């Protein structure tokens, strides 16, 4: 069995290529009306750092990128019920910069709400696939129990104009005790710069 850590350099390139491939495949299921417009709704890039403690802590920073799609028309939704039923779809990747860090590819749904014309909040839920340790093997870093984890995040942001925004995020991933083994989880916080198309 291939050890993900033994091919870290090649693994990170594969991770980025997988996100690009996943994003391309996801854009193929966008409705024809949305495809006539921009395929991508927003692109965010930035970095997070672990805020876990003890065995849950990961060293280093985690550069990440997230692509948002709007095939359900979330931007034109009015009213709370319609906004809940019409989320945006997101997909992205996070790359570890240390040996105790965990690389991730993730996807899910996102909902946002305007607090003012400039300030907004956002919630997201979905899943992530990672290359971290599943069981306690004596190494540093969280032990995650299984490859597929639940992932959720919350963000608060500020829109500089119609295109650019900056958001502070907190994200968490864990197996919710659905698989055998440990469930240390991944908890990170950081800043993301976004560009809305």
Tab-separated table of C-alpha atoms in Angstrom:
chain	number	residue	atom	x	y	z
A	1	UNK	CA	0.000	0.000	0.000
A	2	UNK	CA	1.362	3.438	-0.932
A	3	UNK	CA	2.136	5.728	1.972
A	4	UNK	CA	0.790	9.212	1.161
A	5	UNK	CA	3.523	10.843	3.209
A	6	UNK	CA	6.305	9.097	1.256
A	7	UNK	CA	5.286	10.849	-1.942
A	8	UNK	CA	4.445	14.228	-0.417
A	9	UNK	CA	5.747	16.357	-3.291
A	10	UNK	CA	4.028	14.308	-5.985
A	11	UNK	CA	0.970	13.947	-3.728
A	12	UNK	CA	0.482	17.702	-3.481
A	13	UNK	CA	0.604	18.085	-7.269
A	14	UNK	CA	-1.871	15.214	-7.600
A	15	UNK	CA	-4.107	16.905	-5.015
A	16	UNK	CA	-4.144	20.174	-6.965
A	17	UNK	CA	-4.723	18.353	-10.268
A	18	UNK	CA	-7.596	16.428	-8.675
A	19	UNK	CA	-9.274	19.657	-7.532
A	20	UNK	CA	-8.991	21.125	-11.025
A	21	UNK	CA	-10.401	17.921	-12.513
A	22	UNK	CA	-13.202	17.799	-9.934
A	23	UNK	CA	-14.066	21.445	-10.588
A	24	UNK	CA	-14.184	20.800	-14.341
A	25	UNK	CA	-16.411	17.754	-13.867
A	26	UNK	CA	-18.691	19.663	-11.496
A	27	UNK	CA	-19.025	22.522	-13.965
A	28	UNK	CA	-20.309	19.984	-16.515
A	29	UNK	CA	-23.456	19.399	-14.437
A	30	UNK	CA	-24.345	23.090	-14.234
A	31	UNK	CA	-27.713	23.885	-15.823
A	32	UNK	CA	-27.649	25.195	-19.437
A	33	UNK	CA	-28.943	28.606	-18.302
A	34	UNK	CA	-26.120	28.984	-15.791
A	35	UNK	CA	-23.582	27.622	-18.275
A	36	UNK	CA	-24.451	30.455	-20.632
A	37	UNK	CA	-23.243	32.800	-17.900
A	38	UNK	CA	-20.030	32.371	-15.909
A	39	UNK	CA	-19.322	28.775	-14.898
A	40	UNK	CA	-17.514	29.902	-11.753
A	41	UNK	CA	-19.381	32.147	-9.326
A	42	UNK	CA	-16.453	32.948	-7.022
A	43	UNK	CA	-12.843	31.999	-6.359
A	44	UNK	CA	-11.305	32.250	-2.886
A	45	UNK	CA	-7.711	31.706	-1.902
A	46	UNK	CA	-5.839	32.147	1.339
A	47	UNK	CA	-4.445	30.159	4.233
A	48	UNK	CA	-5.512	28.638	7.513
A	49	UNK	CA	-3.674	27.387	10.601
A	50	UNK	CA	-4.573	24.688	13.102
A	51	UNK	CA	-6.370	25.840	16.242
A	52	UNK	CA	-6.579	22.299	17.637
A	53	UNK	CA	-4.674	21.524	20.817
A	54	UNK	CA	-2.685	18.541	22.007
A	55	UNK	CA	-2.735	15.632	19.557
A	56	UNK	CA	-5.212	17.529	17.360
A	57	UNK	CA	-2.703	20.279	16.555
A	58	UNK	CA	-1.109	20.440	13.100
A	59	UNK	CA	2.058	22.465	12.536
A	60	UNK	CA	2.501	24.896	9.652
A	61	UNK	CA	0.129	26.810	7.441
A	62	UNK	CA	-2.434	25.444	4.995
A	63	UNK	CA	-2.656	27.379	1.720
A	64	UNK	CA	-6.084	26.708	0.236
A	65	UNK	CA	-8.308	27.489	-2.705
A	66	UNK	CA	-12.083	27.175	-3.005
A	67	UNK	CA	-14.201	27.510	-6.136
A	68	UNK	CA	-17.908	28.337	-5.815
A	69	UNK	CA	-20.594	27.480	-8.381
A	70	UNK	CA	-24.170	28.772	-8.470
A	71	UNK	CA	-26.214	26.314	-10.592
A	72	UNK	CA	-29.272	26.698	-8.330
A	73	UNK	CA	-29.410	30.500	-8.556
A	74	UNK	CA	-28.516	31.295	-4.946
A	75	UNK	CA	-27.659	34.872	-5.894
A	76	UNK	CA	-31.215	35.518	-7.067
A	77	UNK	CA	-32.949	33.739	-4.162
A	78	UNK	CA	-35.281	35.848	-2.046
A	79	UNK	CA	-36.600	34.977	1.373
A	80	UNK	CA	-35.134	32.610	3.945
A	81	UNK	CA	-36.760	29.409	2.637
A	82	UNK	CA	-35.610	30.034	-0.926
A	83	UNK	CA	-32.052	30.817	0.225
A	84	UNK	CA	-31.931	27.553	2.198
A	85	UNK	CA	-33.199	25.524	-0.773
A	86	UNK	CA	-30.804	27.159	-3.251
A	87	UNK	CA	-27.240	26.927	-1.846
A	88	UNK	CA	-24.069	27.484	-3.799
A	89	UNK	CA	-21.808	24.488	-4.418
A	90	UNK	CA	-18.150	24.694	-3.409
A	91	UNK	CA	-15.080	22.550	-4.083
A	92	UNK	CA	-11.505	23.090	-3.045
A	93	UNK	CA	-8.234	21.894	-1.613
A	94	UNK	CA	-5.959	22.637	1.299
A	95	UNK	CA	-2.244	21.771	1.201
A	96	UNK	CA	-0.137	21.091	4.312
A	97	UNK	CA	3.256	22.784	4.679
A	98	UNK	CA	4.525	20.469	7.446
A	99	UNK	CA	4.849	16.728	7.969
A	100	UNK	CA	2.223	16.715	10.749
A	101	UNK	CA	-0.271	18.558	8.541
A	102	UNK	CA	-3.067	16.949	6.545
A	103	UNK	CA	-3.838	17.618	2.857
A	104	UNK	CA	-7.522	17.790	1.936
A	105	UNK	CA	-9.840	17.826	-1.077
A	106	UNK	CA	-13.337	18.976	-0.115
A	107	UNK	CA	-16.755	19.805	-1.546
A	108	UNK	CA	-20.164	20.759	-0.242
A	109	UNK	CA	-22.912	23.360	-0.065
A	110	UNK	CA	-22.694	26.988	1.118
A	111	UNK	CA	-25.296	29.462	2.338
A	112	UNK	CA	-24.662	33.164	2.903
A	113	UNK	CA	-26.609	36.070	4.337
A	114	UNK	CA	-25.998	39.794	4.093
A	115	UNK	CA	-25.763	41.596	7.411
A	116	UNK	CA	-25.311	44.967	5.680
A	117	UNK	CA	-24.513	45.925	2.104
A	118	UNK	CA	-20.833	45.149	2.765
A	119	UNK	CA	-20.772	42.626	5.660
A	120	UNK	CA	-21.888	39.010	5.230
A	121	UNK	CA	-21.851	35.692	7.045
A	122	UNK	CA	-21.623	32.257	5.476
A	123	UNK	CA	-22.079	28.627	6.534
A	124	UNK	CA	-21.000	25.538	4.641
A	125	UNK	CA	-21.331	21.772	5.027
A	126	UNK	CA	-20.033	18.838	3.046
A	127	UNK	CA	-17.254	16.260	3.048
A	128	UNK	CA	-13.490	16.050	2.716
A	129	UNK	CA	-11.029	13.365	1.664
A	130	UNK	CA	-7.604	13.574	3.323
A	131	UNK	CA	-4.195	11.911	3.495
A	132	UNK	CA	-3.786	12.100	7.291
A	133	UNK	CA	-3.163	9.265	9.733
A	134	UNK	CA	-6.143	7.020	10.385
A	135	UNK	CA	-4.855	5.301	13.543
A	136	UNK	CA	-2.319	6.096	16.223
A	137	UNK	CA	1.045	5.122	14.728
A	138	UNK	CA	3.167	7.138	17.144
A	139	UNK	CA	3.599	10.107	14.765
A	140	UNK	CA	2.594	13.710	15.409
A	141	UNK	CA	-0.718	15.122	14.237
A	142	UNK	CA	-4.387	14.187	14.492
A	143	UNK	CA	-5.629	10.607	14.075
A	144	UNK	CA	-8.762	10.680	11.954
A	145	UNK	CA	-10.204	7.154	11.819
A	146	UNK	CA	-11.274	7.093	8.146
A	147	UNK	CA	-10.440	8.791	4.823
A	148	UNK	CA	-13.832	10.466	4.272
A	149	UNK	CA	-14.811	13.060	6.890
A	150	UNK	CA	-17.695	15.449	7.414
A	151	UNK	CA	-16.585	19.070	6.939
A	152	UNK	CA	-18.293	22.286	7.988
A	153	UNK	CA	-17.199	25.908	8.113
A	154	UNK	CA	-18.372	29.359	9.143
A	155	UNK	CA	-17.142	32.661	7.732
A	156	UNK	CA	-17.676	36.354	8.316
A	157	UNK	CA	-16.619	38.694	5.565
A	158	UNK	CA	-16.459	42.162	4.099
A	159	UNK	CA	-17.120	43.075	0.439
A	160	UNK	CA	-14.826	45.815	-0.843
A	161	UNK	CA	-16.825	46.141	-4.081
A	162	UNK	CA	-18.902	43.954	-6.443
A	163	UNK	CA	-15.957	41.601	-6.999
A	164	UNK	CA	-13.481	41.516	-4.084
A	165	UNK	CA	-14.112	40.326	-0.529
A	166	UNK	CA	-12.134	39.199	2.511
A	167	UNK	CA	-13.432	36.659	5.007
A	168	UNK	CA	-12.314	35.153	8.300
A	169	UNK	CA	-13.104	31.443	8.451
A	170	UNK	CA	-13.261	28.635	10.986
A	171	UNK	CA	-13.527	25.075	9.661
A	172	UNK	CA	-13.822	21.650	11.231
A	173	UNK	CA	-13.676	18.111	9.848
A	174	UNK	CA	-14.263	14.839	11.693
A	175	UNK	CA	-15.805	11.404	11.222
A	176	UNK	CA	-18.595	12.051	13.776
A	177	UNK	CA	-17.809	8.603	15.248
A	178	UNK	CA	-19.225	6.857	12.182
A	179	UNK	CA	-16.101	4.746	11.655
A	180	UNK	CA	-13.907	2.657	13.919
A	181	UNK	CA	-10.802	4.236	15.308
A	182	UNK	CA	-9.902	7.667	16.665
A	183	UNK	CA	-11.729	10.882	15.848
A	184	UNK	CA	-9.294	13.699	16.683
A	185	UNK	CA	-10.665	15.902	13.903
A	186	UNK	CA	-9.166	18.874	12.081
A	187	UNK	CA	-9.943	22.406	13.284
A	188	UNK	CA	-8.465	25.412	11.504
A	189	UNK	CA	-8.987	29.162	11.189
A	190	UNK	CA	-7.709	31.672	8.662
A	191	UNK	CA	-8.308	34.377	6.081
A	192	UNK	CA	-9.587	34.004	2.515
A	193	UNK	CA	-9.505	36.601	-0.259
A	194	UNK	CA	-12.377	36.162	-2.686
A	195	UNK	CA	-13.125	37.311	-6.223
A	196	UNK	CA	-16.733	37.089	-7.415
A	197	UNK	CA	-17.132	36.844	-11.191
